[in-house]
CSV table of C-alpha atoms in Angstrom, one decimal:
chain,number,residue,atom,x,y,z
O,1,MET,CA,118.0,96.5,113.9
O,2,ILE,CA,114.5,96.0,115.3
O,3,ARG,CA,112.9,99.5,115.8
O,4,THR,CA,109.3,98.7,116.7
O,5,HIS,CA,107.1,95.7,117.1
O,6,ASP,CA,103.4,95.1,116.8
O,7,GLU,CA,102.3,92.2,118.9
O,8,LYS,CA,99.5,90.5,117.0
O,9,HIS,CA,97.5,89.9,120.1
O,10,SER,CA,97.5,91.2,123.6
O,11,ASP,CA,96.8,88.1,125.6
O,12,ILE,CA,99.0,85.0,126.2
O,13,TYR,CA,98.1,81.9,124.3
O,14,ASP,CA,99.2,78.3,124.6
O,15,ASP,CA,100.4,78.0,121.0
O,16,TYR,CA,103.2,79.2,118.7
O,17,ARG,CA,102.3,82.4,117.0
O,18,LEU,CA,103.5,85.2,114.7
O,19,LEU,CA,104.8,88.5,115.8
O,20,SER,CA,105.2,91.4,113.4
O,21,ILE,CA,108.4,93.4,113.7
O,22,GLU,CA,110.1,96.2,111.8
O,23,VAL,CA,113.7,95.7,110.9
O,24,ASP,CA,116.4,98.2,109.8
O,25,THR,CA,118.1,96.1,107.1
O,26,LEU,CA,121.0,98.4,106.8
O,27,ALA,CA,121.8,98.7,110.5
O,28,LYS,CA,125.6,98.2,111.2
O,29,LEU,CA,127.2,96.4,114.2
O,30,GLN,CA,129.3,98.9,116.0
O,31,VAL,CA,131.5,98.5,119.1
O,32,SER,CA,131.8,101.2,121.7
O,33,GLU,CA,134.8,101.6,124.0
O,34,ARG,CA,134.6,102.7,127.6
O,35,ILE,CA,137.6,103.3,129.9
O,36,ASN,CA,137.3,103.1,133.7
O,37,THR,CA,139.1,106.2,134.9
O,38,ASP,CA,139.9,104.6,138.2
O,39,SER,CA,141.3,101.2,137.1
O,40,GLY,CA,142.1,102.0,133.5
O,41,GLU,CA,140.1,98.9,132.5
O,42,VAL,CA,138.7,99.0,128.9
O,43,THR,CA,135.3,97.4,128.2
O,44,TYR,CA,133.7,97.0,124.8
O,45,SER,CA,130.0,97.0,124.2
O,46,PRO,CA,128.4,95.9,120.8
O,47,TYR,CA,125.4,97.8,119.5
O,48,LEU,CA,123.5,98.3,116.3
O,49,SER,CA,123.9,101.6,114.6
O,50,PRO,CA,120.7,102.5,112.7
O,51,SER,CA,120.7,103.6,109.1
O,52,LYS,CA,119.2,107.0,108.1
O,53,LEU,CA,117.3,105.5,105.1
O,54,GLN,CA,113.7,104.9,106.0
O,55,SER,CA,113.2,103.0,102.8
O,56,TYR,CA,115.3,100.1,104.2
O,57,SER,CA,113.1,99.7,107.2
O,58,LYS,CA,111.0,96.6,106.4
O,59,LYS,CA,108.4,94.5,108.2
O,60,THR,CA,108.4,90.8,108.6
O,61,ASP,CA,107.0,88.2,111.0
O,62,ILE,CA,108.9,86.1,113.5
O,63,ILE,CA,107.7,83.1,115.4
O,64,ILE,CA,107.1,83.3,119.2
O,65,ALA,CA,106.9,80.2,121.4
O,66,PRO,CA,104.1,79.7,124.0
O,67,ASP,CA,106.5,81.0,126.7
O,68,GLY,CA,107.2,84.2,124.8
O,69,SER,CA,110.7,83.3,123.6
O,70,VAL,CA,111.7,83.8,120.0
O,71,VAL,CA,111.9,80.6,117.9
O,72,TYR,CA,115.3,80.1,116.3
O,73,PRO,CA,116.5,79.6,113.6
O,74,GLN,CA,113.1,80.0,111.9
O,75,SER,CA,112.8,83.6,113.0
O,76,LEU,CA,116.4,84.4,111.9
O,77,TYR,CA,115.6,83.0,108.4
O,78,LEU,CA,112.5,85.2,108.1
O,79,VAL,CA,114.6,88.3,108.9
O,80,SER,CA,117.2,87.2,106.4
O,81,LYS,CA,114.6,87.2,103.6
O,82,LEU,CA,114.4,91.0,103.9
O,83,ARG,CA,117.6,91.7,102.1
O,84,GLY,CA,120.4,90.1,100.0
O,85,LYS,CA,120.2,87.8,97.0
O,86,GLY,CA,117.1,85.9,98.3
O,87,ALA,CA,115.1,88.9,99.4
O,88,VAL,CA,111.4,88.9,99.0
O,89,LYS,CA,108.9,91.7,99.1
O,90,ASP,CA,106.5,89.9,101.4
O,91,THR,CA,107.4,87.2,103.9
O,92,ASP,CA,103.8,86.4,104.9
O,93,SER,CA,103.4,83.1,103.2
O,94,ILE,CA,106.9,81.9,104.3
O,95,ALA,CA,106.1,82.9,107.9
O,96,LYS,CA,102.8,80.9,107.8
O,97,GLY,CA,104.5,77.9,106.3
O,98,LEU,CA,107.3,77.9,109.0
O,99,LEU,CA,104.7,78.5,111.7
O,100,ALA,CA,102.7,75.4,110.6
O,101,TYR,CA,106.0,73.4,110.5
O,102,THR,CA,107.0,74.6,114.0
O,103,ARG,CA,103.6,73.6,115.4
O,104,TYR,CA,103.8,70.2,113.6
O,105,LEU,CA,107.2,69.5,115.1
O,106,ASP,CA,105.9,70.4,118.6
O,107,SER,CA,102.9,68.1,118.2
O,108,THR,CA,105.2,65.1,117.8
O,109,HIS,CA,106.3,65.6,121.4
O,110,TYR,CA,102.9,64.7,122.7
O,111,PRO,CA,100.6,61.6,122.4
O,112,ARG,CA,98.5,61.6,119.2
O,113,PHE,CA,95.8,59.4,117.8
O,114,ASP,CA,94.8,58.3,114.4
O,115,ASP,CA,91.2,58.2,113.0
O,116,ASP,CA,90.6,54.8,114.5
O,117,GLY,CA,91.7,55.9,118.0
O,118,ASN,CA,95.0,54.2,117.9
O,119,GLU,CA,97.9,56.0,119.7
O,120,ILE,CA,100.7,57.2,117.4
O,121,PRO,CA,104.1,56.6,118.9
O,122,THR,CA,105.7,59.9,120.1
O,123,GLU,CA,108.5,60.9,117.6
O,124,TYR,CA,110.0,64.0,119.3
O,125,LEU,CA,110.9,65.6,116.0
O,126,THR,CA,112.9,68.8,115.7
O,127,TYR,CA,114.2,70.8,112.7
O,128,LYS,CA,117.4,68.8,113.1
O,129,SER,CA,115.7,65.5,112.7
O,130,LEU,CA,117.4,64.3,109.5
O,131,THR,CA,119.0,61.0,108.5
O,132,LYS,CA,120.7,59.5,105.4
O,133,TYR,CA,117.2,58.5,104.3
O,134,GLU,CA,115.0,61.4,103.2
O,135,GLU,CA,111.8,59.5,104.1
O,136,GLU,CA,112.8,59.5,107.8
O,137,GLY,CA,113.4,63.2,108.1
O,138,ALA,CA,111.2,65.8,109.7
O,139,PRO,CA,110.5,67.6,106.4
O,140,TRP,CA,109.3,64.4,104.8
O,141,CYS,CA,107.0,63.7,107.8
O,142,PHE,CA,105.6,67.2,107.5
O,143,ALA,CA,104.9,66.7,103.8
O,144,LYS,CA,102.9,63.5,104.7
O,145,HIS,CA,101.1,65.6,107.3
O,146,LEU,CA,100.2,68.2,104.8
O,147,LEU,CA,99.0,65.7,102.3
O,148,ALA,CA,96.9,63.9,104.9
O,149,ASN,CA,95.2,67.2,105.6
O,150,CYS,CA,94.9,68.4,102.0
O,151,ARG,CA,91.6,68.8,100.2
O,152,ALA,CA,93.2,67.8,96.9
O,153,LYS,CA,93.8,64.2,97.9
O,154,GLN,CA,91.7,61.4,96.6
O,155,ASN,CA,88.4,60.8,98.5
O,156,SER,CA,88.8,64.1,100.5
O,157,THR,CA,85.8,64.9,102.6
O,158,GLY,CA,86.1,68.7,102.7
O,159,ASP,CA,87.1,68.7,106.3
O,160,GLU,CA,90.8,68.9,105.5
O,161,ALA,CA,92.7,72.0,106.7
O,162,TYR,CA,94.7,72.9,103.6
O,163,SER,CA,94.1,73.6,99.9
O,164,LEU,CA,96.6,72.2,97.5
O,165,ALA,CA,98.1,75.7,96.9
O,166,THR,CA,98.5,76.3,100.6
O,167,ALA,CA,100.1,72.8,101.2
O,168,ARG,CA,102.6,73.3,98.3
O,169,SER,CA,103.4,76.9,99.5
O,170,TYR,CA,104.1,75.7,103.1
O,171,MET,CA,106.3,72.8,101.9
O,172,GLY,CA,108.2,75.2,99.6
O,173,ALA,CA,108.8,77.5,102.5
O,174,VAL,CA,110.2,74.7,104.6
O,175,ILE,CA,112.5,73.5,101.8
O,176,GLY,CA,113.8,77.0,101.4
O,177,PHE,CA,114.4,77.2,105.1
O,178,TYR,CA,116.6,74.1,105.0
O,179,LYS,CA,118.6,75.2,102.0
O,180,TRP,CA,119.4,78.4,103.9
O,181,MET,CA,120.5,76.4,107.0
O,182,TYR,CA,122.8,74.2,104.8
O,183,ARG,CA,124.2,77.3,103.1
O,184,HIS,CA,125.0,79.1,106.4
O,185,GLY,CA,126.2,76.1,108.4
O,186,TYR,CA,123.3,75.7,110.8
O,187,LEU,CA,123.0,72.1,109.6
O,188,LYS,CA,125.6,69.7,108.2
O,189,ASN,CA,125.2,69.2,104.5
O,190,ASP,CA,126.3,65.6,104.1
O,191,ASP,CA,125.0,62.2,103.3
O,192,GLU,CA,124.0,61.7,107.0
O,193,HIS,CA,121.7,64.7,107.0
O,194,VAL,CA,119.6,64.5,103.9
O,195,LEU,CA,116.7,66.9,103.4
O,196,THR,CA,115.5,65.4,100.1
O,197,HIS,CA,117.0,64.5,96.7
O,198,PHE,CA,116.8,66.9,93.9
O,199,THR,CA,116.7,66.5,90.1
O,200,THR,CA,117.3,69.2,87.5
O,201,VAL,CA,114.7,69.8,84.8
O,202,GLU,CA,115.4,71.9,81.7
O,203,ILE,CA,112.5,73.6,80.0
O,204,TYR,CA,112.8,75.3,76.6
O,205,GLU,CA,110.2,78.0,76.2
O,206,GLY,CA,108.9,79.0,72.8
O,207,ILE,CA,109.5,75.6,71.1
O,208,ASN,CA,107.9,72.2,70.9
O,209,GLN,CA,108.8,70.3,74.1
O,210,HIS,CA,108.0,67.0,72.4
O,211,ASP,CA,110.4,67.5,69.5
O,212,MET,CA,113.4,65.1,69.9
O,213,LEU,CA,115.7,67.9,68.7
O,214,ALA,CA,114.3,70.5,70.9
O,215,HIS,CA,117.6,71.0,72.7
O,216,THR,CA,119.2,72.0,69.4
O,217,GLN,CA,116.7,74.7,68.6
O,218,SER,CA,117.0,78.3,69.7
O,219,GLY,CA,114.8,79.3,72.5
O,220,SER,CA,114.8,80.4,76.1
O,221,LYS,CA,116.1,77.7,78.4
O,222,ARG,CA,115.0,77.6,82.0
O,223,VAL,CA,116.5,75.2,84.5
O,224,TYR,CA,114.3,74.0,87.4
O,225,GLU,CA,115.2,72.0,90.5
O,226,MET,CA,112.6,69.5,91.5
O,227,SER,CA,112.7,67.7,94.8
O,228,ASN,CA,111.3,64.3,95.7
O,229,ILE,CA,109.2,65.9,98.4
O,230,MET,CA,107.5,68.3,96.1
O,231,LYS,CA,106.8,65.4,93.7
O,232,MET,CA,104.5,63.9,96.3
O,233,PHE,CA,102.1,66.8,95.9
O,234,PRO,CA,99.5,66.7,93.0
O,235,LYS,CA,100.2,69.2,90.2
O,236,ASN,CA,96.6,70.3,90.0
O,237,ASP,CA,93.8,70.6,92.5
O,238,LYS,CA,90.9,68.6,90.9
O,239,THR,CA,88.6,69.1,93.9
O,240,PRO,CA,85.4,70.8,92.8
O,241,ALA,CA,85.1,74.3,94.2
O,242,ASP,CA,81.9,73.6,96.1
O,243,LYS,CA,83.5,70.6,97.9
O,244,LYS,CA,86.1,72.9,99.4
O,245,LEU,CA,83.4,74.9,101.2
O,246,LYS,CA,82.9,74.2,104.9
O,247,PRO,CA,80.1,76.5,106.2
O,248,MET,CA,78.8,76.0,109.7
O,249,THR,CA,75.6,74.1,110.3
O,250,PHE,CA,72.8,75.7,112.2
O,251,GLU,CA,73.9,73.8,115.4
O,252,GLN,CA,77.6,74.8,114.9
O,253,LYS,CA,76.6,78.4,114.2
O,254,ALA,CA,74.6,78.5,117.4
O,255,LEU,CA,77.8,77.5,119.3
O,256,PHE,CA,79.7,80.3,117.6
O,257,ASN,CA,77.0,82.9,118.5
O,258,GLN,CA,76.9,81.5,122.1
O,259,HIS,CA,80.6,82.0,122.7
O,260,ILE,CA,81.7,84.9,120.4
O,261,ASP,CA,81.3,87.5,123.2
O,262,THR,CA,84.1,85.9,125.2
O,263,LEU,CA,86.5,87.6,122.8
O,264,PRO,CA,87.4,91.3,123.0
O,265,LYS,CA,84.6,93.5,121.7
O,266,PRO,CA,86.2,94.7,118.5
O,267,ILE,CA,87.3,91.2,117.6
O,268,SER,CA,83.9,89.8,118.2
O,269,LEU,CA,82.3,92.5,116.1
O,270,MET,CA,84.7,91.9,113.2
O,271,LEU,CA,84.1,88.2,113.2
O,272,ARG,CA,80.3,88.8,113.3
O,273,LEU,CA,80.6,91.1,110.2
O,274,CYS,CA,82.3,88.2,108.4
O,275,GLU,CA,79.6,85.7,109.4
O,276,GLU,CA,76.5,87.9,109.2
O,277,SER,CA,77.5,90.2,106.3
O,278,GLY,CA,79.9,88.1,104.2
O,279,LEU,CA,82.9,90.4,104.7
O,280,ARG,CA,86.5,89.2,104.1
O,281,VAL,CA,88.8,89.5,107.1
O,282,GLU,CA,90.7,92.5,105.6
O,283,GLU,CA,87.4,94.2,104.8
O,284,ALA,CA,86.3,93.8,108.4
O,285,THR,CA,89.6,95.1,109.8
O,286,HIS,CA,89.3,98.2,107.5
O,287,PHE,CA,85.5,98.7,108.0
O,288,PRO,CA,84.7,102.4,107.6
O,289,ALA,CA,83.4,104.4,110.6
O,290,HIS,CA,81.9,107.4,108.8
O,291,ASN,CA,78.8,105.6,107.7
O,292,ILE,CA,78.0,104.2,111.2
O,293,GLY,CA,75.5,106.2,113.2
O,294,ASN,CA,74.9,109.0,110.7
O,295,LYS,CA,71.2,108.1,110.1
O,296,ASP,CA,68.3,106.4,111.9
O,297,PHE,CA,67.8,102.9,110.5
O,298,SER,CA,65.8,101.5,113.4
O,299,GLU,CA,62.9,100.6,111.1
O,300,LEU,CA,65.1,98.4,108.8
O,301,ASP,CA,65.9,94.8,109.2
O,302,VAL,CA,69.3,95.2,107.5
O,303,VAL,CA,71.3,98.4,107.0
O,304,PRO,CA,73.2,99.0,103.7
O,305,VAL,CA,76.8,100.1,104.2
O,306,HIS,CA,79.1,101.2,101.5
O,307,ILE,CA,82.7,99.8,101.8
O,308,THR,CA,85.7,100.7,99.6
O,309,ARG,CA,88.6,98.7,101.1
O,310,THR,CA,87.8,95.5,99.2
O,311,LYS,CA,89.5,92.8,97.2
O,312,GLY,CA,90.4,94.3,93.9
O,313,SER,CA,89.5,97.8,95.2
O,314,LYS,CA,85.9,97.3,94.0
O,315,PRO,CA,83.5,99.2,96.2
O,316,ARG,CA,80.2,97.5,97.1
O,317,ILE,CA,77.2,97.7,99.4
O,318,VAL,CA,77.0,95.1,102.2
O,319,GLU,CA,74.0,94.4,104.4
O,320,VAL,CA,74.5,94.6,108.1
O,321,PRO,CA,71.6,93.2,110.3
O,322,ILE,CA,70.1,95.9,112.4
O,323,GLU,CA,71.1,94.2,115.7
O,324,LEU,CA,74.7,94.1,114.7
O,325,TYR,CA,74.6,97.6,113.3
O,326,GLU,CA,73.3,99.0,116.6
O,327,GLU,CA,76.2,97.4,118.4
O,328,LEU,CA,78.6,99.0,115.9
O,329,GLU,CA,77.1,102.4,116.7
O,330,GLN,CA,77.7,101.8,120.4
O,331,TYR,CA,81.3,100.6,119.8
O,332,LYS,CA,82.0,103.7,117.7
O,333,GLU,CA,81.3,106.0,120.6
O,334,SER,CA,82.9,103.7,123.3
O,335,LYS,CA,85.6,104.9,125.6
O,336,LEU,CA,87.9,102.1,124.4
O,337,ARG,CA,87.8,103.3,120.8
O,338,GLN,CA,88.1,106.9,121.7
O,339,LYS,CA,91.3,106.1,123.6
O,340,HIS,CA,92.7,104.2,120.6
O,341,LEU,CA,91.8,107.2,118.4
O,342,VAL,CA,94.1,109.5,120.4
O,343,LYS,CA,97.0,107.2,119.6
O,344,ARG,CA,96.0,107.1,116.0
O,345,LYS,CA,95.9,110.9,115.8
O,346,GLU,CA,99.4,111.1,117.3
O,347,LEU,CA,100.7,108.7,114.5
O,348,ILE,CA,99.0,110.7,111.8
O,349,ASP,CA,100.2,114.1,113.1
O,350,SER,CA,103.8,112.8,113.4
O,351,LYS,CA,103.5,111.4,109.8
O,352,GLU,CA,104.2,107.9,111.1
O,353,GLU,CA,100.8,106.9,109.7
O,354,VAL,CA,100.1,108.0,106.1
O,355,ASP,CA,96.6,106.3,105.9
O,356,CYS,CA,94.2,108.9,107.4
O,357,THR,CA,91.1,106.8,106.8
O,358,ASP,CA,88.6,106.8,109.7
O,359,TYR,CA,88.4,103.1,110.4
O,360,LEU,CA,85.9,101.7,112.9
O,361,PHE,CA,88.3,99.2,114.5
O,362,VAL,CA,91.6,100.7,115.7
O,363,SER,CA,94.0,98.8,117.9
O,364,ASN,CA,95.8,100.2,120.9
O,365,LYS,CA,98.7,100.8,118.5
O,366,GLY,CA,96.6,103.4,116.7
O,367,ARG,CA,96.4,101.3,113.5
O,368,PRO,CA,93.8,98.9,112.0
O,369,TYR,CA,94.0,95.4,113.4
O,370,THR,CA,96.0,92.9,111.4
O,371,GLU,CA,94.4,89.8,109.8
O,372,ASN,CA,96.6,87.6,111.9
O,373,THR,CA,95.3,89.2,115.1
O,374,VAL,CA,91.8,88.2,114.1
O,375,GLU,CA,92.9,84.7,113.2
O,376,VAL,CA,94.7,84.2,116.5
O,377,HIS,CA,91.6,85.3,118.5
O,378,PHE,CA,89.5,83.0,116.3
O,379,GLY,CA,91.8,80.2,117.3
O,380,VAL,CA,91.2,80.9,120.9
O,381,LEU,CA,87.5,80.8,120.3
O,382,ARG,CA,87.8,77.5,118.4
O,383,ARG,CA,89.7,75.8,121.3
O,384,LEU,CA,87.1,77.1,123.7
O,385,ILE,CA,84.2,75.7,121.7
O,386,GLN,CA,86.1,72.4,121.2
O,387,THR,CA,86.0,71.8,124.9
O,388,ILE,CA,82.2,71.5,124.5
O,389,GLU,CA,82.0,70.1,120.9
O,390,PRO,CA,85.4,68.5,119.8
O,391,THR,CA,84.3,68.3,116.2
O,392,TRP,CA,83.9,72.2,115.9
O,393,TYR,CA,86.8,72.9,113.6
O,394,TYR,CA,86.4,76.0,111.4
O,395,ARG,CA,88.7,78.7,110.1
O,396,VAL,CA,88.1,82.4,109.7
O,397,HIS,CA,87.2,82.2,106.0
O,398,ASP,CA,84.6,79.6,106.7
O,399,LEU,CA,82.5,82.5,108.2
O,400,ARG,CA,82.1,83.9,104.8
O,401,SER,CA,80.9,80.7,103.2
O,402,THR,CA,78.5,80.3,106.2
O,403,PHE,CA,77.0,83.7,105.4
O,404,ALA,CA,76.6,82.8,101.7
O,405,THR,CA,75.0,79.4,102.2
O,406,HIS,CA,72.7,80.5,105.1
O,407,TRP,CA,71.7,83.6,103.0
O,408,LEU,CA,70.7,81.4,100.1
O,409,TRP,CA,68.8,79.0,102.3
O,410,ARG,CA,66.8,81.8,103.9
O,411,GLU,CA,66.1,83.9,100.8
O,412,SER,CA,65.2,80.9,98.6
O,413,ARG,CA,62.5,79.8,101.1
O,414,GLU,CA,61.2,83.3,101.9
O,415,ARG,CA,60.9,84.1,98.2
O,416,GLN,CA,60.1,80.6,97.0
O,417,VAL,CA,62.7,80.7,94.3
O,418,ALA,CA,65.5,78.5,93.1
O,419,TYR,CA,69.1,79.2,94.3
O,420,GLU,CA,70.1,80.1,90.7
O,421,TYR,CA,67.7,83.0,90.7
O,422,LEU,CA,69.6,84.5,93.6
O,423,MET,CA,73.1,84.2,92.1
O,424,ASP,CA,73.5,87.8,90.8
O,425,GLU,CA,72.3,89.3,94.1
O,426,LEU,CA,74.7,87.1,96.1
O,427,ALA,CA,77.6,87.9,93.8
O,428,SER,CA,77.0,91.6,94.5
O,429,LEU,CA,76.8,91.1,98.3
O,430,MET,CA,80.0,89.0,98.3
O,431,GLY,CA,81.9,91.3,96.0
O,432,HIS,CA,82.5,88.7,93.2
O,433,SER,CA,83.7,90.1,89.9
O,434,SER,CA,82.0,87.2,88.2
O,435,THR,CA,79.1,84.9,89.0
O,436,ALA,CA,81.4,82.0,88.1
O,437,THR,CA,82.9,82.5,91.6
O,438,THR,CA,79.4,82.6,93.2
O,439,GLU,CA,78.3,79.4,91.4
O,440,LYS,CA,80.1,77.2,93.9
O,441,TYR,CA,77.7,78.3,96.6
O,442,ILE,CA,74.7,77.5,94.4
O,443,ASN,CA,76.2,74.0,93.7
O,444,PHE,CA,76.8,73.4,97.4
O,445,MET,CA,73.2,74.2,98.3
O,446,ASN,CA,71.7,72.1,95.5
O,447,LYS,CA,73.8,69.1,96.7
O,448,PHE,CA,72.8,69.9,100.3
O,449,ASP,CA,69.1,69.9,99.3
O,450,GLU,CA,69.6,66.6,97.4
O,451,GLN,CA,71.1,65.0,100.5
O,452,LEU,CA,68.2,66.2,102.6
O,453,ARG,CA,65.7,64.7,100.1
O,454,VAL,CA,67.6,61.3,100.1
O,455,ALA,CA,67.7,61.3,104.0
O,456,GLU,CA,63.9,62.2,104.1
O,457,SER,CA,63.1,59.4,101.7
O,458,LYS,CA,65.0,56.8,103.7
O,459,ASN,CA,63.3,58.0,106.9
O,460,ASN,CA,59.9,57.6,105.2
O,461,LYS,CA,60.7,54.1,104.1
O,462,ILE,CA,61.8,53.2,107.6
O,463,ASN,CA,58.7,54.7,109.2
O,464,LYS,CA,56.4,52.9,106.8
O,465,GLY,CA,58.2,49.6,107.6
O,466,TRP,CA,57.3,50.1,111.2
C-alpha cells in the first residue's frame, strides 16, 4: 500500500524520471461488501488494508513517464524488491539502472545519428524486444550502448557518460529485471525470447584454484552464474583516475553561471555550492543553516563554514565566496524558506521527522531536498544550455571537479607554486581522507599545462613561419 509520495521535482519535464514513494509491504488486499437496500444488489470493492507495523513501511523509487503515468512493469519490479526472497535494503542503484534502460528504449523510437552524422535506423525497441538470438534483443543493444558510453573502453576520451562500475551495475539491474519477468510470467521463457545465455562457474574459496585436484579438496564452494552479456564488460577499469575527470572549461563555466538563475533559488544555490565550494551533492542538500548570518564577514573574500553532514561523517571547513555567502544569508530569511520551515516543524512535532537538524535548504515537504531532485533540475539546465551550445554535457559531480581544478589553477598562479604544493590544502577543502584521492586533480592539471605548452609551441612555430 502506498501511503505517501515525495515527487522529486515540482515541475513537469519532458523525460522519464524517478518518483520516491513509501510502500506498506505488509498491506493486505481486502474486499468490502455493500448491499443496496432498495434493489438488494450486492457490490464488492477491493481495497488495501494497511498493516500496523511501521517497520514494514519502506521507500523505493518508481519510474514516471513524461506524461505523468507510471511505467510498468519496471515500477512494479522496484516495489517487489522491498520484500520477499529477493528483497534489498536500497533500490537506488536498481532504479537508476532501469531508468537509464527505459530512456534508452524510448530513444530508439526517434531518429538518431552516429559520430559521423549518419542516421541510425529507428529500431522501436521495447522491453519485450527479444528473439531467439540474444544479440538481437533489447538488453544486448543496451549493453552495447553502455559500452559505447563507458570510460573504461579502449581509447576513451573522458567524455563518456558512465564509469565501468556504473555500466556494470545498470546492466546487472536490467538482467535482474528480466529474470523477475520470466519468473512471474510477464515474458515467455522459451527459445524464442532469449535474454542471454548463462554459464555456471564454481569457485572454491580457501584453496589453490590452479590445482587440478581442487575439486576434491575441502573448502567453501560458491556457484556463480555468468551471462554472455556481462562478459562483454571489462573486469577492471584501467582508465587513469585523472582521465575520468571532466571539469568545465572557463567558457563552459561562463554558460553555467549565465543560466543557473533560471532554476528555483534553492536549487541554484546548492549547485553553486558544489561548483564554487567543492561540496558533494548530499553535503549541499544538508548544508547547515545555523552558521549562516551569525557574524559579519563582509571584509572577507571567502567565508569559512563548518559542515558535519559529509562523506564518512568527517566534519570539515569549506570556503564559501562572499558573494555566494551573502545570497545564502538572504535565502535563509526568505519568505519561501520560512513557509517550508512551518511544514518541517509540523513533521518534527508529530514525530514523523526524527532528524531535527536546522538545514538551510528545506523543500515544500518539510524535509531536505533529495539528491535526485538536484540532478533532475541540473538536467533541465543542461538541456537549456545545449540549445545554445550543443557540446555542453556535464553531470552534477562534474561541478566538484570544476571547483578543484579551477582552484588549483588560480592558487598556483597567485602564489607562484607548483600544484603539488597545494595538494594537502585541496584535500582538506574537498574532504579527502587521503591525498591519494586528491592526486588525480594534480595529475589532470599537470597534463593540462603540458597541453597548453605544446599548443603554444606549435603556434610560435607557425607564427615564425609567416
